[in-house]
Amino acid sequence: MNVNYPDEFGRYGRFGGQFVPETLMAALEELESSFRHALQDEAFMKEYHHMLTEYAGRKTPLTYAGRLTEKLGGAAIYLKREDLLHTGAHKLNNAIGQALLAKRMGKEKIVAETGAGQHGVATATVCARLGLECKVFMGAEDMERQKLNVFRMELLGAEVIPAESGSRTLKDATNEAIRYWVTHVEDTFYLIGSVVGPHPYPEMVREFQRVIGEETKQQMIEAVGDVPNAAVACVGGGSNAIGMFSPLLAEKTKLYGAEAAGEGINTPNHAATISKGRPGVIHGSLTFLMQDEAGQITEPYSISAGLDYPGIGPEHAHLADSGAAEYTAVTDEEALEAVQLLASTEGILPAIETAHAVSLAARKAAAMESSETLVICVSGRGDKDVQTMNDRISSQKEAEA
Amino acid sequence: MNTSIEKAAANAAYPVFIPFIMAGDPNEEATIETALTLQEAGAHILELGIPYSDPLADGPVIQEAAERSLAGGMTLKKALALVPKMRERGLNIPVVIFTYYNPVYQMGLETFAKAAAENEADGLLIPDLPLEESEVVRTSMNEHGLELISLVAPTSKARIERIAQGAQGFLYIVSSLGVTGTRDELAEGTRAFIEEVKAVSPVPAAAGFGISKPEHVKALEGAADGVIVGSAIVRIIAQFEEELREPETRPEALEKVKALAVSLVTMTPMKDEVT
């Protein structure tokens, strides 16, 4: 298929664009032009890949999941191990790319938003490494839920600023980061954490995450002589999924995204943006959006703070719209079961975000032929979620007893 | 196009006064009476805000106004319906609807433009709709006789001329970086920036963002044609929220709003500044 989007207006089909205050437009123009030059600059790309290798620990392994494959009795399952990347999730790929770009543009101050804290930690990490000043906005509610990540960011030298507006979660942290950026746009680089936001952010984050899919493709060819028949990734904003999908779009690979169904898509408590949202504007981009009748953005819910976002990257909206990828909502409960499934069969404890992909992958793999292959993007490790898992799994056991 | 908005701005002596209030803050009746009070105090154009869940160009004062208004059930549709009620009670200045893009997009551009025209609104201002995204909106609005207000910012630089060329009604000069809110002092270079914009603007130019005191208005005399004042007014509405809700206590609260408006229009500092 044709993958030469976004167009010059930052559109992916009917999605994307730049719905931001005029104050930011010049900064976005400058960013786009610097980004395009950097991509063409061999020295820049060399530095980026060098840092991915020598600092972040790429390339990440592709692990054959033999016991999981056997248990499900369908497609051969492979795991792309972004959980083994420095800081424990794929987020660092993008943070490195954007921080190097900021440096190249002469911006020494970084501002970022974070939900669960993974992107905040990745940003704080790379800022420490490159000697950049780092401010991270985090919903006050999320700071309470993810105290350890707040402490990690502070250890890394970042200033964590509570977002007290609205529901005090990721959406509000993003609003606050944008408000901060509007005020300090002349010397500050906004390092966004997913394939969301105004153009060129969705494209830029995609390009800094596509290393996931490129390595996977090559590793699958080495392992089985062909690209995978299917690839599965979880989708909040959708950066690990785009990273995996983008290099596979032109291939035969079927692409599956798992979004968060929370307590169920027919309850009010979910974050199933594609299943239940309508096109609308959030954080500068036209995309599928959870909103009420009048166009007010509604509060998403998921057990996983990383998928708890009312929008989705505009490229995903387009892939869903055009049928190039298929998106399915996975509940909290199904994700928790998938954590236990992967932990007990392969000795890998995935992040709850990732577990949504594992759950969907298990369903898909079981329905495929044993001659086929399926790769799961294991976007992050689950250490950060052990407390949440413990609370939920023990309360379930109590309820059953 | 020489419409009511442009006429209202062009025919006034300095300062063209454009106050902002949030529809439904703290309730519908208070909004209607506040609009009339502001007209009485000398407003030339009214900016009527539509509350939004995620107002990313606004500071805390307007954010909280939006929360109060949303809690009372205000919507874009209901806000448009307030305009004829204001007209019935004697409001004759042009009304510009200030809203983020998503509520308009959800209503549908055509539906919105038609409803706004039927409800005797005159223009539309969308803070998260830059020039590049605005063409389709402008076309729909113009077809129904409404104007789309354009904004320029201190960072606009090479964009200023392009934006100014298409300006309708008045050109909104975002006079400082950042979000809406009161500021103690005008940013350095504000006057020079406004003069630069004014030189290329085919329509009157009004400055907003942080303009909250009579001294600020005075300082821009001879540079801008007018001023847009939001947070300073909304802050008083917040302060007298309870009084504004009830018909018995409302007149007294409206006097406070009026005192601020008069001090801004006359560029005379108030004796007992409301804080």
XYZ file of C-alpha atoms in Angstrom:
676
model
C 0.000 0.000 0.000
C 0.906 3.610 -0.439
C 2.531 5.018 2.710
C 3.729 8.422 1.565
C 1.769 10.327 4.193
C 1.482 12.688 5.954
C 0.916 15.242 3.193
C 2.308 18.775 3.355
C -0.471 19.796 5.756
C 0.382 16.969 8.127
C -2.707 15.003 7.125
C -3.096 11.240 7.266
C -6.159 10.870 5.091
C -8.688 13.101 6.829
C -6.800 13.030 10.159
C -3.883 14.963 11.661
C -3.194 18.636 10.942
C -2.143 21.517 13.177
C -4.918 22.758 15.456
C -2.842 24.916 17.790
C -2.679 28.569 18.822
C -0.938 30.864 16.340
C 1.851 31.436 18.902
C 3.096 27.879 18.260
C 2.924 27.856 14.466
C 6.329 29.362 13.847
C 7.872 26.889 16.287
C 6.208 23.994 14.463
C 7.506 25.300 11.141
C 11.016 25.554 12.568
C 10.710 22.097 14.101
C 9.565 20.527 10.846
C 12.344 22.069 8.864
C 15.007 21.069 11.433
C 13.598 17.553 11.592
C 13.721 17.136 7.808
C 17.296 18.359 7.674
C 18.307 16.075 10.528
C 16.829 13.011 8.804
C 18.945 13.793 5.744
C 22.041 14.493 7.802
C 24.231 11.403 7.996
C 26.119 12.655 11.029
C 22.873 13.204 12.955
C 21.469 9.785 12.098
C 24.792 8.193 12.986
C 24.753 9.881 16.389
C 21.148 8.746 16.935
C 21.923 5.129 16.071
C 25.140 5.233 18.052
C 23.245 6.351 21.137
C 20.591 3.681 20.554
C 23.327 1.047 20.431
C 25.899 2.185 22.963
C 23.597 3.772 25.512
C 20.110 2.344 25.136
C 21.132 -1.241 24.367
C 19.809 -1.782 20.842
C 19.221 -3.870 19.002
C 16.692 -5.544 21.261
C 16.304 -9.318 20.917
C 13.538 -11.163 19.123
C 12.566 -14.070 21.375
C 10.743 -17.156 20.146
C 7.951 -17.878 22.644
C 7.963 -21.685 22.394
C 5.876 -22.532 25.429
C 3.305 -19.853 24.720
C 3.058 -21.038 21.100
C 2.563 -24.610 22.242
C -0.053 -23.644 24.804
C -2.125 -21.720 22.266
C -1.670 -24.248 19.479
C -1.690 -21.801 16.578
C 0.818 -19.438 14.956
C 4.465 -19.443 16.066
C 4.787 -16.467 18.433
C 7.808 -14.174 18.556
C 8.401 -11.387 21.051
C 10.092 -8.116 20.137
C 11.796 -7.245 23.402
C 11.484 -3.490 23.901
C 11.143 -4.358 27.592
C 14.902 -4.953 27.559
C 15.691 -1.437 26.388
C 17.329 0.925 28.916
C 14.648 2.349 31.266
C 12.420 -0.622 30.499
C 10.261 0.511 27.603
C 10.312 1.615 23.961
C 9.840 5.259 24.989
C 13.590 5.874 25.050
C 13.981 5.472 21.251
C 11.908 8.583 20.681
C 13.274 10.533 23.640
C 16.805 10.071 22.297
C 15.838 11.160 18.787
C 13.997 14.289 19.890
C 16.559 15.293 22.526
C 19.345 15.066 19.940
C 17.213 17.174 17.615
C 16.645 19.738 20.376
C 20.398 19.972 20.896
C 20.937 20.353 17.179
C 18.428 23.226 17.188
C 20.298 24.879 20.039
C 17.506 24.377 22.589
C 18.835 23.452 26.016
C 15.491 23.311 27.825
C 13.117 20.408 27.467
C 9.505 20.153 28.553
C 7.524 16.910 28.390
C 4.256 15.381 29.575
C 3.901 11.968 31.118
C 1.059 9.665 32.117
C 2.361 6.671 34.031
C 5.810 8.196 34.066
C 7.539 6.010 31.455
C 7.981 8.795 28.928
C 8.923 11.172 31.736
C 11.605 8.773 32.931
C 12.900 8.255 29.384
C 13.037 12.025 28.831
C 14.688 12.711 32.195
C 17.208 9.968 31.415
C 18.277 11.311 28.045
C 18.317 14.896 29.354
C 20.699 13.806 32.122
C 22.867 12.060 29.560
C 22.958 15.073 27.218
C 23.092 17.768 29.887
C 19.708 19.337 29.096
C 17.331 21.000 31.563
C 14.195 18.905 31.971
C 10.685 19.734 33.191
C 8.004 17.069 33.195
C 4.294 17.759 33.656
C 2.409 14.914 35.276
C -1.208 14.786 36.424
C -1.427 15.230 40.182
C -3.614 12.113 40.296
C -1.004 10.115 38.340
C 1.784 11.382 40.598
C -0.089 9.854 43.502
C -0.562 6.546 41.642
C 3.028 6.369 40.337
C 5.119 7.725 43.192
C 8.159 5.636 42.324
C 8.386 7.037 38.811
C 8.158 10.563 40.215
C 11.092 9.744 42.461
C 12.997 8.203 39.534
C 12.565 11.353 37.447
C 13.729 13.507 40.333
C 16.776 11.300 40.876
C 17.568 11.836 37.210
C 17.544 15.573 37.772
C 14.173 16.452 36.265
C 11.652 18.786 37.814
C 8.241 17.109 38.005
C 5.397 19.623 37.947
C 1.911 18.498 39.000
C -0.919 19.228 36.556
C -3.810 20.296 38.769
C -6.345 21.159 36.060
C -9.221 18.979 34.803
C -9.057 15.310 35.771
C -5.392 15.691 36.770
C -4.211 12.853 34.471
C -2.302 12.494 31.156
C -4.687 14.644 29.106
C -4.281 17.498 31.575
C -0.524 17.014 31.859
C -0.408 17.406 28.064
C -2.551 20.564 28.237
C -0.199 21.992 30.860
C 2.906 21.055 28.864
C 1.439 22.821 25.822
C 0.533 25.881 27.937
C 4.072 25.937 29.281
C 5.458 25.611 25.762
C 3.298 28.500 24.483
C 4.806 30.658 27.218
C 8.444 29.558 26.711
C 8.386 28.650 23.041
C 11.454 30.700 22.169
C 13.970 28.678 24.173
C 12.153 25.438 25.010
C 11.744 22.214 23.045
C 8.543 20.250 23.646
C 9.463 16.573 23.672
C 6.167 14.793 23.117
C 5.920 11.133 24.106
C 3.681 9.562 21.517
C 2.544 9.803 17.886
C 0.057 12.497 18.876
C -0.023 16.291 18.833
C 0.203 18.720 15.919
C 2.189 17.982 12.771
C 5.136 17.228 12.581
C 5.064 15.403 15.948
C 3.168 12.264 14.849
C 5.523 11.824 11.902
C 8.641 12.628 13.902
C 7.833 10.197 16.704
C 7.037 7.535 14.090
C 10.430 8.016 12.473
C 12.189 7.751 15.848
C 10.241 4.578 16.718
C 10.381 2.796 13.370
C 13.608 1.117 14.455
C 11.350 -1.370 16.304
C 9.688 -2.592 13.118
C 12.827 -2.419 11.007
C 14.747 -4.651 13.393
C 11.772 -6.990 13.734
C 11.504 -7.404 9.982
C 15.167 -8.227 9.651
C 15.182 -10.530 12.673
C 12.135 -12.443 11.407
C 13.763 -12.907 8.017
C 16.865 -14.231 9.767
C 14.807 -16.496 12.024
C 12.220 -17.926 9.633
C 13.122 -16.500 6.242
C 10.079 -14.251 5.951
C 8.268 -11.258 7.442
C 5.664 -12.172 10.102
C 2.100 -13.024 9.072
C 0.809 -10.843 11.888
C 2.063 -8.161 14.265
C 0.321 -7.039 17.442
C 0.954 -3.969 19.595
C -0.902 -2.035 22.255
C -2.199 1.443 21.455
C -2.639 4.397 23.807
C -1.347 7.282 21.721
C 0.214 4.507 19.687
C 3.972 5.069 19.418
C 5.210 1.502 19.900
C 2.489 0.296 17.527
C 3.426 2.782 14.798
C 7.091 1.893 15.311
C 6.247 -1.754 14.717
C 3.630 -1.244 11.985
C 5.248 1.401 9.825
C 8.035 -0.738 8.267
C 5.552 -3.614 7.833
C 2.793 -1.622 6.106
C 4.022 -2.489 2.638
C 4.318 -6.192 3.557
C 1.753 -8.987 3.768
C 1.771 -8.706 7.583
C -1.642 -8.252 9.182
C -1.495 -5.464 11.743
C -3.453 -5.578 14.977
C -3.694 -2.842 17.606
C -4.995 -3.477 21.128
C -6.673 -0.533 22.793
C -7.898 -0.391 26.379
C -11.484 -1.477 27.030
C -11.087 -0.820 30.769
C -14.147 -2.293 32.472
C -15.742 -2.918 29.065
C -16.570 -0.797 26.027
C -20.246 -0.778 26.932
C -19.513 0.724 30.340
C -18.556 4.385 30.875
C -15.080 3.305 32.035
C -12.842 2.604 29.076
C -10.217 4.193 26.816
C -11.335 2.526 23.568
C -10.864 5.546 21.343
C -11.217 3.824 17.974
C -14.001 1.441 19.007
C -16.115 4.125 20.676
C -14.771 7.572 19.690
C -15.723 9.991 16.912
C -13.437 12.247 14.893
C -12.513 15.379 16.838
C -9.614 17.603 17.799
C -7.305 16.950 20.740
C -3.879 18.393 21.459
C -3.532 19.880 18.008
C -4.608 16.909 15.950
C -7.826 15.737 14.292
C -8.287 12.101 15.226
C -10.685 9.674 16.876
C -11.641 11.158 20.206
C -13.668 10.179 23.250
C -16.169 13.005 23.692
C -19.733 13.780 24.608
C -22.515 14.916 22.290
C -21.446 18.580 22.502
C -17.777 17.890 21.760
C -16.426 18.081 25.305
C -13.606 15.587 25.823
C -14.565 12.824 28.255
C -12.416 11.094 30.857
C -10.859 7.842 29.728
C -10.299 4.922 32.066
C -7.919 1.975 31.953
C -6.059 -0.007 34.596
C -2.967 0.936 32.612
C -1.947 4.572 32.961
C -0.115 4.361 29.617
C -3.292 3.641 27.618
C -5.452 6.052 29.577
C -5.752 8.696 26.817
C -8.949 9.986 25.150
C -7.318 10.418 21.719
C -5.051 8.324 19.500
C -2.325 9.117 16.997
C -3.844 10.452 13.739
C -1.994 7.848 11.672
C -3.734 5.091 13.629
C -7.056 6.824 12.991
C -6.226 6.691 9.293
C -5.028 3.059 9.390
C -8.272 2.112 11.142
C -10.376 4.144 8.715
C -8.696 2.649 5.656
C -8.671 -0.881 7.042
C -4.877 -1.149 6.840
C -4.778 -2.142 10.495
C -7.419 -3.593 12.790
C -8.026 -2.352 16.327
C -9.651 -4.337 19.098
C -10.398 -3.325 22.665
C -9.059 -5.482 25.503
C -10.426 -5.240 29.064
C -8.494 -4.764 32.315
C -9.333 -8.301 33.291
C -8.150 -9.797 29.998
C -4.909 -7.825 30.294
C -4.288 -9.083 33.822
C -4.837 -12.670 32.642
C -2.358 -12.045 29.827
C 0.257 -10.795 32.304
C 0.011 -14.129 34.098
C -0.017 -16.056 30.819
C 3.223 -14.524 29.537
C 4.899 -14.594 32.952
C 4.095 -18.265 33.535
C 4.914 -19.557 30.058
C 7.947 -17.452 29.145
C 9.257 -15.918 32.366
C 8.594 -12.414 31.063
C 6.578 -9.971 33.142
C 5.100 -7.448 30.701
C 3.823 -3.975 31.514
C 0.026 -3.883 31.835
C -0.033 -1.768 28.646
C 1.854 -4.501 26.796
C -0.399 -7.175 28.291
C -3.283 -5.754 26.249
C -1.309 -6.700 23.131
C -0.453 -10.115 24.584
C -4.137 -10.812 25.203
C -5.145 -9.854 21.676
C -2.188 -11.767 20.238
C -3.213 -14.913 22.111
C -6.674 -14.681 20.561
C -5.294 -14.102 17.057
C -2.524 -16.713 17.267
C -4.914 -19.439 18.408
C -6.960 -18.900 15.251
C -3.929 -19.029 12.917
C -2.149 -21.981 11.281
C 0.943 -23.437 12.959
C 2.872 -22.663 9.781
C 2.216 -18.951 10.313
C 4.062 -16.472 12.515
C 2.928 -13.678 14.797
C 5.099 -11.105 16.527
C 4.109 -9.207 19.668
C 5.700 -5.893 20.469
C 6.618 -6.283 24.135
C 6.688 -2.535 24.600
C 7.669 -2.459 28.256
C 8.455 -4.477 31.345
C 6.015 -4.906 34.188
C 8.075 -4.082 37.267
C 6.354 -0.697 37.576
C 2.961 -2.417 37.723
C 3.652 -5.097 40.310
C 1.802 -3.192 43.050
C -1.261 -2.613 40.840
C -1.246 -6.249 39.742
C -0.925 -7.410 43.336
C -3.838 -5.238 44.467
C -6.112 -6.317 41.628
C -5.223 -9.998 41.527
C -5.481 -10.423 45.311
C -8.814 -8.599 45.458
C -10.103 -10.841 42.657
C -8.988 -13.925 44.580
C -10.692 -12.594 47.700
C -13.897 -12.008 45.782
C -13.771 -15.545 44.420
C -13.067 -17.077 47.847
C -16.123 43.222 3.395
C -17.258 46.059 5.629
C -19.501 44.417 8.179
C -20.854 45.304 11.560
C -17.729 44.168 13.401
C -15.370 46.215 11.303
C -17.668 49.231 11.441
C -17.988 49.015 15.201
C -14.216 48.892 15.522
C -13.429 51.487 12.863
C -15.944 54.062 14.070
C -14.849 54.113 17.687
C -12.281 56.402 19.253
C -9.438 54.682 21.119
C -9.821 52.316 22.776
C -12.136 50.008 20.874
C -13.196 47.999 23.893
C -13.805 44.267 23.402
C -14.626 42.488 26.656
C -14.788 38.698 26.964
C -17.255 36.838 29.138
C -17.952 33.120 29.425
C -21.477 32.071 28.471
C -23.217 30.570 31.476
C -20.748 31.852 34.062
C -22.187 31.675 36.623
C -25.608 31.254 34.934
C -27.507 32.322 31.796
C -29.324 35.281 33.316
C -26.085 36.658 34.757
C -24.400 36.354 31.351
C -27.184 38.284 29.646
C -27.120 41.064 32.208
C -23.316 41.210 32.250
C -23.332 41.672 28.473
C -25.773 44.563 28.796
C -23.746 46.085 31.608
C -20.581 45.934 29.501
C -22.368 47.622 26.600
C -23.528 50.336 28.980
C -19.941 50.764 30.167
C -18.824 51.396 26.606
C -18.056 48.027 25.002
C -17.954 48.158 21.212
C -17.884 44.416 20.497
C -18.691 41.508 22.817
C -16.641 38.329 22.834
C -18.880 35.535 24.083
C -16.893 32.508 25.259
C -18.056 28.915 24.870
C -16.826 26.702 27.700
C -14.534 23.827 26.719
C -13.170 20.880 28.649
C -9.597 21.398 27.406
C -8.951 25.104 26.804
C -5.234 24.943 26.053
C -4.816 28.606 25.139
C -6.312 29.728 28.450
C -4.859 30.363 31.860
C -6.466 29.367 35.185
C -9.009 32.241 35.351
C -10.750 31.319 32.082
C -10.289 27.579 32.724
C -12.192 27.916 35.988
C -14.896 29.990 34.313
C -15.315 27.185 31.771
C -15.610 24.648 34.576
C -18.314 26.699 36.329
C -20.183 27.131 33.084
C -19.947 23.458 32.072
C -21.120 22.430 35.532
C -24.269 24.466 34.824
C -24.814 22.527 31.582
C -23.770 25.205 29.077
C -23.217 24.098 25.478
C -22.415 25.822 22.190
C -26.071 25.569 21.139
C -27.356 27.055 24.370
C -24.782 29.842 24.212
C -25.890 30.806 20.698
C -29.462 30.949 21.965
C -28.390 33.536 24.552
C -27.591 36.094 21.855
C -31.215 36.765 20.760
C -32.135 37.099 24.438
C -29.428 39.743 24.794
C -30.685 41.459 21.651
C -34.271 41.527 22.999
C -33.007 43.273 26.089
C -31.222 45.911 24.045
C -27.796 44.599 23.111
C -26.896 46.114 19.751
C -23.096 45.737 19.568
C -21.637 42.933 17.417
C -21.139 39.568 19.134
C -18.133 37.377 18.351
C -18.371 33.760 19.460
C -15.113 32.595 21.032
C -14.794 28.804 20.964
C -12.239 26.048 20.582
C -12.562 24.168 17.338
C -13.911 20.836 18.522
C -17.411 21.961 19.614
C -17.880 23.734 16.248
C -16.517 20.717 14.367
C -18.954 18.434 16.211
C -21.924 20.660 15.452
C -20.831 20.800 11.815
C -19.546 23.962 10.134
C -22.690 24.500 8.084
C -25.036 23.918 10.996
C -22.997 26.195 13.214
C -22.749 29.028 10.676
C -26.475 28.891 10.002
C -27.373 28.805 13.709
C -24.955 31.610 14.541
C -26.386 33.802 11.780
C -29.984 33.050 12.798
C -29.110 33.914 16.385
C -27.696 37.268 15.296
C -24.070 36.592 16.144
C -21.602 38.417 13.924
C -18.324 36.589 14.047
C -16.298 33.633 15.219
C -12.908 33.395 16.864
C -11.194 30.012 17.296
C -7.928 30.124 19.245
C -6.752 26.683 18.065
C -7.406 27.262 14.360
C -4.342 28.764 12.688
C -4.334 30.146 9.159
C -3.396 26.789 7.597
C -6.533 25.090 8.935
C -8.904 28.019 8.623
C -9.949 28.229 4.982
C -12.860 25.815 5.070
C -14.168 27.445 8.251
C -13.884 30.957 6.843
C -15.756 29.963 3.692
C -18.663 28.490 5.658
C -18.863 31.512 7.952
C -18.696 34.063 5.137
C -21.466 32.274 3.238
C -23.737 33.026 6.176
C -22.522 36.592 6.635
C -20.276 35.850 9.599
C -16.622 36.784 9.865
C -13.753 34.673 11.139
C -11.385 36.702 13.317
C -7.667 36.071 12.695
C -4.924 36.129 15.321
C -1.267 37.113 15.143
C 1.291 36.367 17.865
C 4.711 37.759 18.800
C 6.235 34.649 17.194
C 4.324 35.091 13.908
C 7.100 37.146 12.219
C 7.020 36.192 8.534
C 3.448 34.987 8.953
C 2.107 38.397 10.014
C 1.536 39.713 6.521
C -0.118 36.535 5.250
C -2.465 36.474 8.246
C -3.241 40.181 8.099
C -4.125 39.991 4.397
C -7.062 37.715 5.109
C -8.181 39.461 8.288
C -11.862 40.265 8.677
C -13.668 42.386 11.276
C -10.673 43.154 13.454
C -7.246 41.599 13.746
C -6.564 40.046 17.142
C -3.031 40.751 18.301
C -1.865 38.229 20.891
C 0.336 40.755 22.638
C 2.488 38.361 24.672
C 3.616 34.735 24.705
C 1.665 32.318 26.833
C -1.941 31.728 27.724
C -4.718 34.152 28.624
C -4.525 35.729 32.060
C -3.902 38.977 33.855
C -0.338 40.299 33.882
C 1.151 43.031 36.048
C 3.162 44.599 33.250
C 3.001 44.533 29.483
C 5.818 42.524 27.935
C 8.789 44.476 26.644
C 8.470 45.278 22.968
C 4.675 44.942 22.957
C 4.114 48.398 21.527
C 6.641 47.958 18.743
C 5.148 44.602 17.826
C 1.641 46.068 17.698
C 2.848 48.917 15.480
C 4.439 46.394 13.124
C 1.155 44.498 12.817
C -0.955 47.613 12.564
C 1.085 48.821 9.608
C 0.006 45.843 7.492
C -3.504 45.287 8.815
C -6.369 46.178 6.476
C -8.811 46.131 9.422
C -8.660 47.634 12.933
C -6.222 45.839 15.229
C -6.935 45.041 18.875
C -4.517 43.685 21.444
C -5.332 40.972 23.966
C -3.671 38.477 26.361
C -2.608 39.992 29.651
C -4.259 43.374 29.116
C -5.972 43.834 32.436
C -5.428 47.363 33.766
C -6.283 50.920 32.671
C -2.526 51.601 32.634
C -2.061 48.867 30.020
C -4.782 50.378 27.843
C -3.185 53.806 28.192
C 0.220 52.412 27.279
C -1.073 51.097 23.953
C -2.797 54.319 22.895
C -1.626 55.341 19.466
C -0.386 51.828 18.673
C -3.426 49.533 18.787
C -6.968 50.489 17.811
C -8.409 48.644 20.735
C -8.040 46.096 23.498
C -9.557 42.727 24.333
C -9.963 42.129 28.055
C -10.983 38.717 29.374
C -9.391 37.423 32.548
C -9.610 40.726 34.451
C -13.395 40.791 33.922
C -13.887 37.072 34.483
C -11.936 37.326 37.727
C -14.481 39.778 39.088
C -17.317 37.539 37.923
C -15.651 34.675 39.834
C -15.246 36.834 42.904
C -18.944 37.765 42.917
C -20.198 34.399 41.665
C -22.787 33.947 44.415
C -24.116 37.495 44.127
C -24.378 37.176 40.331
C -26.434 33.997 40.578
C -29.320 35.668 42.436
C -31.488 38.446 40.925
C -31.610 40.289 44.270
C -27.867 40.618 44.696
C -26.916 40.747 41.014
C -27.186 44.523 40.421
C -24.601 45.244 43.082
C -22.176 42.692 41.606
C -22.734 44.091 38.122
C -21.697 47.496 39.422
C -18.271 46.014 40.173
C -17.972 44.667 36.626
C -19.088 48.016 35.298
C -16.563 49.915 37.403
C -13.708 47.881 35.953
C -15.030 48.249 32.393
C -15.418 52.001 32.767
C -11.920 52.339 34.187
C -10.536 50.418 31.195
C -12.494 52.432 28.616
C -11.599 55.750 30.235
C -8.053 54.587 31.000
C -8.515 55.796 34.564
C -7.166 53.676 37.413
C -9.823 52.689 39.934
C -9.558 54.101 43.443
C -10.343 50.842 45.216
C -8.989 48.217 42.974
C -10.910 44.955 43.241
C -8.486 42.198 43.949
